[in-house]
Coordinates of C-alpha atoms and ligand atoms in Angstrom, one line a residue:
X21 CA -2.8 14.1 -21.1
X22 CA -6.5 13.7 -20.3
X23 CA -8.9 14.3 -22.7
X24 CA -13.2 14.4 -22.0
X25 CA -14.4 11.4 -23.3
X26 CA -18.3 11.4 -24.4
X27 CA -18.6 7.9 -25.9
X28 CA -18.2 5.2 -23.1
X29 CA -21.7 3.6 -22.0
X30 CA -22.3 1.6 -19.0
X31 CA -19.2 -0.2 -18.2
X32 CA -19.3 -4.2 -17.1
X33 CA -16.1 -3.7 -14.9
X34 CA -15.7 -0.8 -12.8
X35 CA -12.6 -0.3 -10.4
X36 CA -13.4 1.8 -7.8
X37 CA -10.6 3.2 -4.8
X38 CA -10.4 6.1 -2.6
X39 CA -7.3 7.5 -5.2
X40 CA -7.7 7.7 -9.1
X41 CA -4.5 6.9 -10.5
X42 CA -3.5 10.9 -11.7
X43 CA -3.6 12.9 -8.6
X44 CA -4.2 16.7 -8.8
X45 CA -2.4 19.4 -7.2
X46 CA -3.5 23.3 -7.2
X47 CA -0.4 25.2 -7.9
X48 CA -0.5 29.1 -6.5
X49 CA -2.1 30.8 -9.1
X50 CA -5.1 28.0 -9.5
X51 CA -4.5 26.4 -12.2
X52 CA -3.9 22.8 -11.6
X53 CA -0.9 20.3 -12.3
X54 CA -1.6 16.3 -12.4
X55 CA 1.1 13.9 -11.4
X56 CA 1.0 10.3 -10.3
X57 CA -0.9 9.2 -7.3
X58 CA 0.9 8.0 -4.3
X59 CA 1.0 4.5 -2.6
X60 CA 1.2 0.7 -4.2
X61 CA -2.2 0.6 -4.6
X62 CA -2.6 2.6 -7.9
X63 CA 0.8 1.0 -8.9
X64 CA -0.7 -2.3 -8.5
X65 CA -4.1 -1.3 -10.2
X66 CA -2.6 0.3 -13.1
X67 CA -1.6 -2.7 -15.4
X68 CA -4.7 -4.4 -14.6
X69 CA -6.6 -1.6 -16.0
X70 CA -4.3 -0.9 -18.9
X71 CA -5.3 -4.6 -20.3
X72 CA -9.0 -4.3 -19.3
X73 CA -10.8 -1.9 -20.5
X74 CA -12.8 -0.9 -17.6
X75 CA -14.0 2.4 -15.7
X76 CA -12.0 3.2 -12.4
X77 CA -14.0 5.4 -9.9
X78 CA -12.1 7.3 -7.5
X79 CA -11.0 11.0 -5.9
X80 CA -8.2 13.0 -7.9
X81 CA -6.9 14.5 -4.9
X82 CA -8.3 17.9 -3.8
X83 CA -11.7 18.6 -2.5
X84 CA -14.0 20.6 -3.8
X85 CA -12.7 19.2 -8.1
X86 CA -15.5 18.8 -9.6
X87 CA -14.7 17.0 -13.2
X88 CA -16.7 15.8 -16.1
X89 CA -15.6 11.3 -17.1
X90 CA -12.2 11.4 -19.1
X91 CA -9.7 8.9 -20.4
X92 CA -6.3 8.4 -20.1
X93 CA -4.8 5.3 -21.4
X94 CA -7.9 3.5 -22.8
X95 CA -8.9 3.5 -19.1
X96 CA -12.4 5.7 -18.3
X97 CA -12.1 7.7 -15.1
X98 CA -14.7 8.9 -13.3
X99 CA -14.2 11.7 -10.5
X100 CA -15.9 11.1 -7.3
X101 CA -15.9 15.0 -5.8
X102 CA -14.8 15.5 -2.3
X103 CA -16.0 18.6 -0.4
X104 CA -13.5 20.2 2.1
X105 CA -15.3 18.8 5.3
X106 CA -15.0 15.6 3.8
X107 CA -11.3 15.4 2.9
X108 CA -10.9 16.3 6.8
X109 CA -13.4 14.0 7.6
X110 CA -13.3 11.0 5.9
X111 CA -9.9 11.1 4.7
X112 CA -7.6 12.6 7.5
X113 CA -9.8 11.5 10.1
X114 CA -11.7 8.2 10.1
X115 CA -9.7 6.5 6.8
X116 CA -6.0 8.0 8.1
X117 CA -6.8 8.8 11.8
X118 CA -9.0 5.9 12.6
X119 CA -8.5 2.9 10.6
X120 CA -5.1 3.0 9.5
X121 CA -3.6 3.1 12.7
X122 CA -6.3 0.4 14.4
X123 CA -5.8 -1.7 11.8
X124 CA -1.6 -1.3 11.4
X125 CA -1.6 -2.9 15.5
X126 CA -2.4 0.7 16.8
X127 CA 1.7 1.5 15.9
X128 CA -0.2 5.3 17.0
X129 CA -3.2 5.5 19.1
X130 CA -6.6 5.5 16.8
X131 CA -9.3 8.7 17.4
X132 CA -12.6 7.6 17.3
X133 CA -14.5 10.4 16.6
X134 CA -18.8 10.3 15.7
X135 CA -18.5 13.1 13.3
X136 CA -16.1 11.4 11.5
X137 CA -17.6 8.2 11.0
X138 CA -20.9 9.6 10.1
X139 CA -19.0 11.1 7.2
X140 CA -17.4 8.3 6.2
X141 CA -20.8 7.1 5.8
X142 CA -21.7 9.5 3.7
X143 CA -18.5 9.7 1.4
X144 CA -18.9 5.6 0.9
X145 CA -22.5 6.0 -0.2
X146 CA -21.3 9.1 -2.3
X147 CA -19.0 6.3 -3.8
X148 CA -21.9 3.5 -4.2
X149 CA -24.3 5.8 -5.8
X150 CA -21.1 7.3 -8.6
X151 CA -20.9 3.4 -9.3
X152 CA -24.3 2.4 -9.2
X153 CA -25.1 4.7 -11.9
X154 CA -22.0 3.6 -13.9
X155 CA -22.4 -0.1 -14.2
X156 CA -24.1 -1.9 -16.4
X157 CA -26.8 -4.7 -15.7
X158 CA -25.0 -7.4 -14.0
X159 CA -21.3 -6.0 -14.2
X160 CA -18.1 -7.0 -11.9
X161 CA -17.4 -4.1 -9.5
X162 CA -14.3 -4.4 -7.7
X163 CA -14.4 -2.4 -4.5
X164 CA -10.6 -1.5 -3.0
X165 CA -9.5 -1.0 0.2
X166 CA -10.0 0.9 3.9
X167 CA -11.4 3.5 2.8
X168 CA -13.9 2.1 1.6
X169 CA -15.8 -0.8 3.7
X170 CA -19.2 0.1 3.4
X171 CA -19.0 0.5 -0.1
X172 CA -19.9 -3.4 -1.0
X173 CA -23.3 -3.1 1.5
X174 CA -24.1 0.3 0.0
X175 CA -23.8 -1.3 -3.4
X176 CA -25.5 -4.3 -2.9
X177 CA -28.4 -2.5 -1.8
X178 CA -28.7 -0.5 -4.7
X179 CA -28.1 -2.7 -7.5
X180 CA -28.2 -6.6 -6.6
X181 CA -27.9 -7.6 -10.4
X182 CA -24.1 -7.0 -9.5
X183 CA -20.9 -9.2 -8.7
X184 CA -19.2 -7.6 -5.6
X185 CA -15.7 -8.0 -5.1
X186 CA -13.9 -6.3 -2.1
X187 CA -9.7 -6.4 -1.7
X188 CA -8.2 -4.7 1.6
X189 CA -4.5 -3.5 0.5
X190 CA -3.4 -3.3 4.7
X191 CA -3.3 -5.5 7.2
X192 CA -6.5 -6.9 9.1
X193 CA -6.3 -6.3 12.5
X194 CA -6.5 -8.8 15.6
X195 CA -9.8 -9.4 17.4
X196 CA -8.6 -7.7 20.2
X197 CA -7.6 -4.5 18.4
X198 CA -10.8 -4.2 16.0
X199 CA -13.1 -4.8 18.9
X200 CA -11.9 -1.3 19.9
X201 CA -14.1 0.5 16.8
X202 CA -17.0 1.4 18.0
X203 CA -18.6 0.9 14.8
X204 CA -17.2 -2.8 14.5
X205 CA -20.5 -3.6 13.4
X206 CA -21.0 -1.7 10.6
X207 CA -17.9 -2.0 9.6
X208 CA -18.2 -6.2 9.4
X209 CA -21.4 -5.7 7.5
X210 CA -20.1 -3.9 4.9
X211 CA -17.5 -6.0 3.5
X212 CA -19.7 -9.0 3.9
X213 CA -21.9 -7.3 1.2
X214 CA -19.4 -8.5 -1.4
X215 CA -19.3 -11.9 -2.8
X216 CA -15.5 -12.4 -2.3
X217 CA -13.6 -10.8 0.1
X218 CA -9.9 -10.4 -0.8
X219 CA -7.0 -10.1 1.9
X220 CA -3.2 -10.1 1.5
X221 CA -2.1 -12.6 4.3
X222 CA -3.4 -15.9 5.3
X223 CA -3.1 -14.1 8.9
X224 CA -5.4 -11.6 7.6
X225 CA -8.1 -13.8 6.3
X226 CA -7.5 -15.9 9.8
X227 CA -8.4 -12.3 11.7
X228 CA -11.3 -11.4 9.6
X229 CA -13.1 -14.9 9.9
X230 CA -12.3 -15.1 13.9
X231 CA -14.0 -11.6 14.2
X232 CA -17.3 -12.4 11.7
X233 CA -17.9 -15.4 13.8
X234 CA -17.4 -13.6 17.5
X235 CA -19.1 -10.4 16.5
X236 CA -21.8 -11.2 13.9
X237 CA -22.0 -14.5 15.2
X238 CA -22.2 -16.0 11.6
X239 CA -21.4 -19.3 10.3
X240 CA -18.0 -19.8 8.7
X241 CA -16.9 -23.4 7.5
X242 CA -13.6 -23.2 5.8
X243 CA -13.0 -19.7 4.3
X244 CA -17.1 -19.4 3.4
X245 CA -19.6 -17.1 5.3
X246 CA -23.1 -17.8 5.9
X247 CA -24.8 -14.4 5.7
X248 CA -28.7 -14.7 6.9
X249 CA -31.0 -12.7 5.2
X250 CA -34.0 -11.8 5.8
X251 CA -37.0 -13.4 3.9
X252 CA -34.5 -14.6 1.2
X253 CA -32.1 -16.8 0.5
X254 CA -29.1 -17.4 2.8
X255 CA -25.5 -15.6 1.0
X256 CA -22.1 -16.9 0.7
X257 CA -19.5 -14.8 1.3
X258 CA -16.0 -16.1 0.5
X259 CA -12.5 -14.6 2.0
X260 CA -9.4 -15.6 0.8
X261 CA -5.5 -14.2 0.4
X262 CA -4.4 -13.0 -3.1
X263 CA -1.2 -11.5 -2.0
X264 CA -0.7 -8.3 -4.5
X265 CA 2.3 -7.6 -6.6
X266 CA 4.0 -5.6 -9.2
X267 CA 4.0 -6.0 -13.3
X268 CA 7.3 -7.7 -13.6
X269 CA 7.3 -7.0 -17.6
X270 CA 7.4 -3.3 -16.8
X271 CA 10.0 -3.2 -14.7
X272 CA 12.1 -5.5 -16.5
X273 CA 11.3 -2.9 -19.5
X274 CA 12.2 0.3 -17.6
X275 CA 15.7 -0.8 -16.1
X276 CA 16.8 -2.0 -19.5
X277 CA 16.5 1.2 -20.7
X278 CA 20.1 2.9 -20.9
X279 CA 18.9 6.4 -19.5
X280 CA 18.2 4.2 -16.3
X281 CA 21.4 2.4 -16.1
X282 CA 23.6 5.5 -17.1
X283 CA 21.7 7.2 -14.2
X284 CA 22.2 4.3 -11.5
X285 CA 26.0 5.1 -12.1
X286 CA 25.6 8.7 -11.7
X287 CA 23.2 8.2 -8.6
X288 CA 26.5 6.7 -6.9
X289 CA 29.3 8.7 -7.9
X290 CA 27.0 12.0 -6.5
X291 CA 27.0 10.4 -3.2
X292 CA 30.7 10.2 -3.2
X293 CA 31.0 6.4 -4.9
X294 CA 30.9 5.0 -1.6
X295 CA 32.2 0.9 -0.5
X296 CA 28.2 0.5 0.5
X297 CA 25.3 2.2 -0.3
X298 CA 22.0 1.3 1.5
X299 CA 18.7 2.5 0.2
X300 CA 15.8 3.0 1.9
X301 CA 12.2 4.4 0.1
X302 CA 8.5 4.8 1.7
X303 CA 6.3 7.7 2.2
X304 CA 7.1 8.6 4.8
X305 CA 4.8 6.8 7.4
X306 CA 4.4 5.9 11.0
X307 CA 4.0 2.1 10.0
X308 CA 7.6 2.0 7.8
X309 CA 9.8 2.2 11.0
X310 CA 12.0 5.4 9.9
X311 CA 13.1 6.5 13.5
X312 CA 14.2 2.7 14.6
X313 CA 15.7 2.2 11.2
X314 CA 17.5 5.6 12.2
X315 CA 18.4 4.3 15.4
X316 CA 19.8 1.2 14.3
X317 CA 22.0 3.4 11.9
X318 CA 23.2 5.5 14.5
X319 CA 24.3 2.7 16.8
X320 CA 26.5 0.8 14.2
X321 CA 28.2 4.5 13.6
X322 CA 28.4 4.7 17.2
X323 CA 30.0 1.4 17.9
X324 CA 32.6 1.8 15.0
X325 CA 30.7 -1.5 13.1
X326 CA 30.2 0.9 10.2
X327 CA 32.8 3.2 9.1
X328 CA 30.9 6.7 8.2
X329 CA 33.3 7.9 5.3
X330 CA 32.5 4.1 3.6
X331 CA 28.4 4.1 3.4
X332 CA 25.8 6.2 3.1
X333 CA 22.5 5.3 3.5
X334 CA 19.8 6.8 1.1
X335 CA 16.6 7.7 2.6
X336 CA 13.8 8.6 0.2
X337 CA 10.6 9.6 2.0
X338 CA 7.6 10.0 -0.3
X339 CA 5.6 13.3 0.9
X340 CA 2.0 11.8 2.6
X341 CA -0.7 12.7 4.7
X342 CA 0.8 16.2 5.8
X343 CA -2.0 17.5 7.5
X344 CA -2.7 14.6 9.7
X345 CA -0.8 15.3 13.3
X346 CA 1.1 12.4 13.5
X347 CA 2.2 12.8 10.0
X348 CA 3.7 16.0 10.9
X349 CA 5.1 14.8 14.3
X350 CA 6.7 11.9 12.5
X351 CA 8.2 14.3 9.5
X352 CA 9.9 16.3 12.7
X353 CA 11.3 13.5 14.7
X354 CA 13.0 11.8 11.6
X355 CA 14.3 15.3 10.3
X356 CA 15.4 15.6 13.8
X357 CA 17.0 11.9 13.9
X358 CA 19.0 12.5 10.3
X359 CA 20.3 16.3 11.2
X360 CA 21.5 14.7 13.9
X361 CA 23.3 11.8 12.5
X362 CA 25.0 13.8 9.9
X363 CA 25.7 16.8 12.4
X364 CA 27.7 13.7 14.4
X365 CA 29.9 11.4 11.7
X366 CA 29.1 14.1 8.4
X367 CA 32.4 15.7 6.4
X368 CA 32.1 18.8 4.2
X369 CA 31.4 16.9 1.2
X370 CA 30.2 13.9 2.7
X371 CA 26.8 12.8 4.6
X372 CA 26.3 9.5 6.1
X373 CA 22.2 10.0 5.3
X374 CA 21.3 11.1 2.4
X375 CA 17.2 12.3 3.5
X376 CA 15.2 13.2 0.3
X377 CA 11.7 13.9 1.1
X378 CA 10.6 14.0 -2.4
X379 CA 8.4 11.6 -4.8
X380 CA 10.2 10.3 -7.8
X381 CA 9.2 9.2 -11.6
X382 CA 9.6 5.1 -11.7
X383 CA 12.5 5.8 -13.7
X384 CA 14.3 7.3 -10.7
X385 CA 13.0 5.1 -8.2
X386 CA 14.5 2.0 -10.3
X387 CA 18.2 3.9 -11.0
X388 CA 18.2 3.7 -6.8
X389 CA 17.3 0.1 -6.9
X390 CA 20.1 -0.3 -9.3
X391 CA 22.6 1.7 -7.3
X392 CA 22.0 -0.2 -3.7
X393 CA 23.6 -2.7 -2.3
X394 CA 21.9 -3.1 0.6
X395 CA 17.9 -2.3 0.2
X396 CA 16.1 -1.6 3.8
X397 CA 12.2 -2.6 3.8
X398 CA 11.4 -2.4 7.5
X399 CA 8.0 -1.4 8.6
X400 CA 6.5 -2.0 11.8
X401 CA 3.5 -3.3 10.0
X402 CA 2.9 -3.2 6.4
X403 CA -0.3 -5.0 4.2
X404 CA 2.1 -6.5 1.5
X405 CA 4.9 -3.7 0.5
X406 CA 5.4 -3.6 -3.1
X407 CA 8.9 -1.6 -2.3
X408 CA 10.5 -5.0 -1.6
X409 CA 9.0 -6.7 -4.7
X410 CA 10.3 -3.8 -6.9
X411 CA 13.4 -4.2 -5.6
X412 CA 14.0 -8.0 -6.3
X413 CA 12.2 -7.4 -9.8
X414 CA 15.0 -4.6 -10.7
X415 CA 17.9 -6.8 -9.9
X416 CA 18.2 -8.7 -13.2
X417 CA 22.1 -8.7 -12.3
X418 CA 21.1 -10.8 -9.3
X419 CA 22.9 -8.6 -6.7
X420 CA 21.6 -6.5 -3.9
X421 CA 20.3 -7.7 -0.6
X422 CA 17.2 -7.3 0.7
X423 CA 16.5 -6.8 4.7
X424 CA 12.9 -7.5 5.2
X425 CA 10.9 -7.1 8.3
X426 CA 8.9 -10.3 9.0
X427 CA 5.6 -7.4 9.5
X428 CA 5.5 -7.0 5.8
X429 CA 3.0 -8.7 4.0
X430 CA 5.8 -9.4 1.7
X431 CA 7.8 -12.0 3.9
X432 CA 5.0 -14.8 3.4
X433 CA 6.6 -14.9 0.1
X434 CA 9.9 -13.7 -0.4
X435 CA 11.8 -16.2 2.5
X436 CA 15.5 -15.5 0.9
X437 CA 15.6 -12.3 2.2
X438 CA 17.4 -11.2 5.1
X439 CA 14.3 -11.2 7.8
X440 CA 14.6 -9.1 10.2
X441 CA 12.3 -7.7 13.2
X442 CA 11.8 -4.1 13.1
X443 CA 11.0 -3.9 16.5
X444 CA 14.4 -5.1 18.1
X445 CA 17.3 -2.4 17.2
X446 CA 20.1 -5.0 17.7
X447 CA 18.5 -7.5 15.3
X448 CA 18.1 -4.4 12.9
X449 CA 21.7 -3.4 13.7
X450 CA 22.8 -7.5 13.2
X451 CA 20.9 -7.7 10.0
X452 CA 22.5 -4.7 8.3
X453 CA 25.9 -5.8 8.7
X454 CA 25.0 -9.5 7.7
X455 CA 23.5 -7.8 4.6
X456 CA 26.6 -5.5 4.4
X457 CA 29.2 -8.7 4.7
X458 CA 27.4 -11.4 2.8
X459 CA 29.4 -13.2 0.2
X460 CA 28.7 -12.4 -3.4
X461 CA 27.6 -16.3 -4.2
X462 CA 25.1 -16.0 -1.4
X463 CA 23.4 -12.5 -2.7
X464 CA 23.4 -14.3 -6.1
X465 CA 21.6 -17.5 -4.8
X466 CA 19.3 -15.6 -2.6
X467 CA 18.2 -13.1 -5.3
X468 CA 17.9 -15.1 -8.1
X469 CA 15.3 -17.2 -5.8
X470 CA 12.7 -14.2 -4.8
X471 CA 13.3 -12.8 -8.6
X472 CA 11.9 -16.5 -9.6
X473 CA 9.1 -16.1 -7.0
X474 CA 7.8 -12.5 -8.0
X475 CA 8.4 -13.1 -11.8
X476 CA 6.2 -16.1 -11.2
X477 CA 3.8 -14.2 -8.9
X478 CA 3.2 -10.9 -10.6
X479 CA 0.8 -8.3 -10.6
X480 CA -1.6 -9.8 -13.5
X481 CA -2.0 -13.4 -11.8
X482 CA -2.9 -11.5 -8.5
X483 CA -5.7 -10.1 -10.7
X484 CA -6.5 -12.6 -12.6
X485 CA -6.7 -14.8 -9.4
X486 CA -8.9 -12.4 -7.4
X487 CA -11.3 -12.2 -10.9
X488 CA -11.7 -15.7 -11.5
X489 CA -12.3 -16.5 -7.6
X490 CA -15.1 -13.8 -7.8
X491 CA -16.5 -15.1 -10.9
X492 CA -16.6 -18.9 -9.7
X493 CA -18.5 -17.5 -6.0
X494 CA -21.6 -15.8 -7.9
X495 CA -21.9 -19.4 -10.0
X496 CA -22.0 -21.1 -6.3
X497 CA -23.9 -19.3 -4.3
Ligands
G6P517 C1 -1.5 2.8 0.9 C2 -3.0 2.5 1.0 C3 -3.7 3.2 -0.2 C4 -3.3 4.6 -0.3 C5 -1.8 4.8 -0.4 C6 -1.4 6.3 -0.4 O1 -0.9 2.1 -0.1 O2 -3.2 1.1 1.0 O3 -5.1 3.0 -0.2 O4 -3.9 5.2 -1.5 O5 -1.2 4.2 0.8 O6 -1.9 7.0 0.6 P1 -2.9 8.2 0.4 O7 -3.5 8.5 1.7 O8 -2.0 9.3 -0.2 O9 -3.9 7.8 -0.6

């Protein structure tokens, strides 16, 4: 329920993302339905700002929405309108078309297009100036991700009295893949208008620092940056890891509730109770590593090392992007890939993939985690993936197995998973069956250890981390 809200003043700590957490759809006759945004971002973000009251500044979805401040949750949210061009723009093109791809080790080839980076200009200042006139004098504004680079700059030029945090949810490229972007530059300077810069990997931070000191030609010692500036005093910029994660209390809340349980149990017998079920669940993106999961799949079917009447493999593919071309190229080739699978080993009655291309409440998603015995988190690349922490998180009867691809972000920390790399089909196609065969006191001992590491590791520590990091470099500097 949202409701207009006419009482907040200026706020002291303003969120601000491409995404607001309710997403808007326009059903056929105009009116307009809300439902949950996708992606871990506004998963991650949404306990933080349950605790702290705050303002969160962000799109709701379609262009052209044009919607007064309301609450939901204690939480003020304030619309950031989108024009058609823009959407296209900005958000298929140079956020979804550009950066994504450069920065996730050009998995697809990035289009660098002028038009589109002069209106991601524009939509980042759109951005700056919504939070600018938002924050109070000498409020925390924390700045998230891609889309959203210039954003810290912007801001700082606007309103210095503010603390300027910036946190990029995807992986930073390589020198020698960001040198590409023509607008490197730019790009550079805008983070380094925040005070902290936040990164998931240590790899990350390694990239970023390598690429302010060969393109800006800065000074870094340690993880600080020396940014000159003119006439005034030198800045510090700090960039550090906070690796993100999930609100362990929650989910321990939601799969304890018996409507969950009762539903993991009926998740299994509609797919036939089989010996094994595997689970996979993304949106469904380039970067996840559907089609070489697929292939790995197909081979062990194939070869006779899985037997298609025992396991069935669960794919759940989140809806995204689906006007960006390789979006839609990617939707064919894996709806291709599947038919073809189940046309080969399937049984009336009986499907060896199970392709849902659907997004699901929590409560569902965690009723799969339940169900699995094997979970698959393989992307090519991947910032952190908080699939694989929600996972280990759900398993309070320490079973399951996790296979994790050593290009998720999520690897640096959970080492008792089965690692696997993504890229190789016969180490996939090893993995799976290791996963598959692994004793029960080995799934017990390996669970019970990433459960430790992600109860210990949640969600509100990788907040409270970034927070207190930001507030300690404006006292230094
Ligand atoms: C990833 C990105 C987020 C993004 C989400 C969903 O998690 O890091 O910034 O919001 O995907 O993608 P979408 O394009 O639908 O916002």
């Amino acid at each position: 329920d949202l409701s207009g809200i006419s009482t907040f003043g200026p706020s002291t700590m303003i969120v601000v993302s491409n995404r607001l957490p309710v997403d808007a759809t326009e059903n056929e006759d105009g009116s307009i339905s809300w439902g949950l945004a996708p992606g871990g971002l506004v998963t991650a973000l949404e306990p933080f700002m349950r605790e702290n009251a705050s303002t969160w500044v962000g799109w709701a979805g379609i262009s052209d929405l044009v919607l007064a401040p309301f609450e939901r949750d204690g939480v003020k949210l304030v619309s950031v309108t989108l024009s058609e061009n823009d959407v296209e723009l900005f958000y298929e093109g140079f956020s979804n078309d550009t950066l994504w791809p450069l920065y996730h080790d050009v998995i697809e080839a990035p289009s660098y297009h002028r038009a589109w980076w002069e209106v991601y200009r524009s939509v980042n200042q759109k951005f700056a100036d919504v939070v600018a006139a938002e924050a109070a004098e000498g409020a925390t504004v924390w700045v998230h991700d891609y889309q959203l680079q210039l954003v810290p700059q912007m801001l700082r030029e606007l309103r210095p009295d503010l603390t300027i945090g910036f946190f990029l949810h995807i992986p930073f490229p390589a020198y020698g893949l960001f040198s590409q972007l023509p607008w490197r530059r730019q790009i550079i300077e805008g983070l380094l208008g925040a005070d902290l810069v936040g990164f998931q990997r240590a790899q990350d931070v390694d990239n970023f620092l390598r690429i302010v000191r060969r393109i800006m030609a800065y000074k870094v010692i340690g993880g600080h940056v020396t940014v000159p500036s003119r006439g005034e005093e030198n800045r510090y910029v700090v960039a550090r890891n906070f690796p993100i994660s999930i609100s362990y209390p929650d989910i321990q809340k939601l799969i304890k509730d018996p409507a969950v349980i009762a539903r993991s149990r009926e998740i299994r017998e509609s797919i036939g109770n089989p010996k094994i079920m595997i689970l996979g669940a993304d949106r469904l993106d380039y970067t996840k590593g559907f089609l070489h999961r697929l292939k790995a799949y197909d081979e062990l079917l194939s070869d006779g090392d899985l037997d298609p009447t025992e396991v069935v493999m669960v794919m759940v593919a989140s809806p995204s992007r689906e006007r960006v071309d390789s979006y839609i190229k990617l939707r064919d080739d894996v709806e291709l890939a599947v038919g073809r699978i189940n046309g080969q080993y399937g049984e009336l009655g009986h499907y060896p993939v199970v392709y849902l291309h659907h997004n699901y409440p929590r409560e569902e998603m965690m009723a799969l985690f339940l169900a699995a015995d094997v979970m698959l988190v393989t992307p090519l690349r991947d910032g952190m993936n908080l699939v694989a922490k929600e996972f280990v998180a759900a398993r309070s009867d320490g079973d399951g197995v996790l296979v994790l691809s050593e290009f998720a972000g999520a690897f640096d920390e959970l080492k008792a998973a089965v690692a696997v790399n993504p890229h190789d089909i016969d180490d996939l196609k090893k993995q799976i069956l290791r996963a598959k065969d692994m004793a029960p006191a080995e799934r017990r001992q390996r669970m019970l250890s990433m459960r430790r590491r992600v109860r210990e590791h949640d969600v509100e520590k990788w907040s409270r981390d970034f927070l207190k990091a930001l507030a300690h470099t404006n006292r230094v500097s």
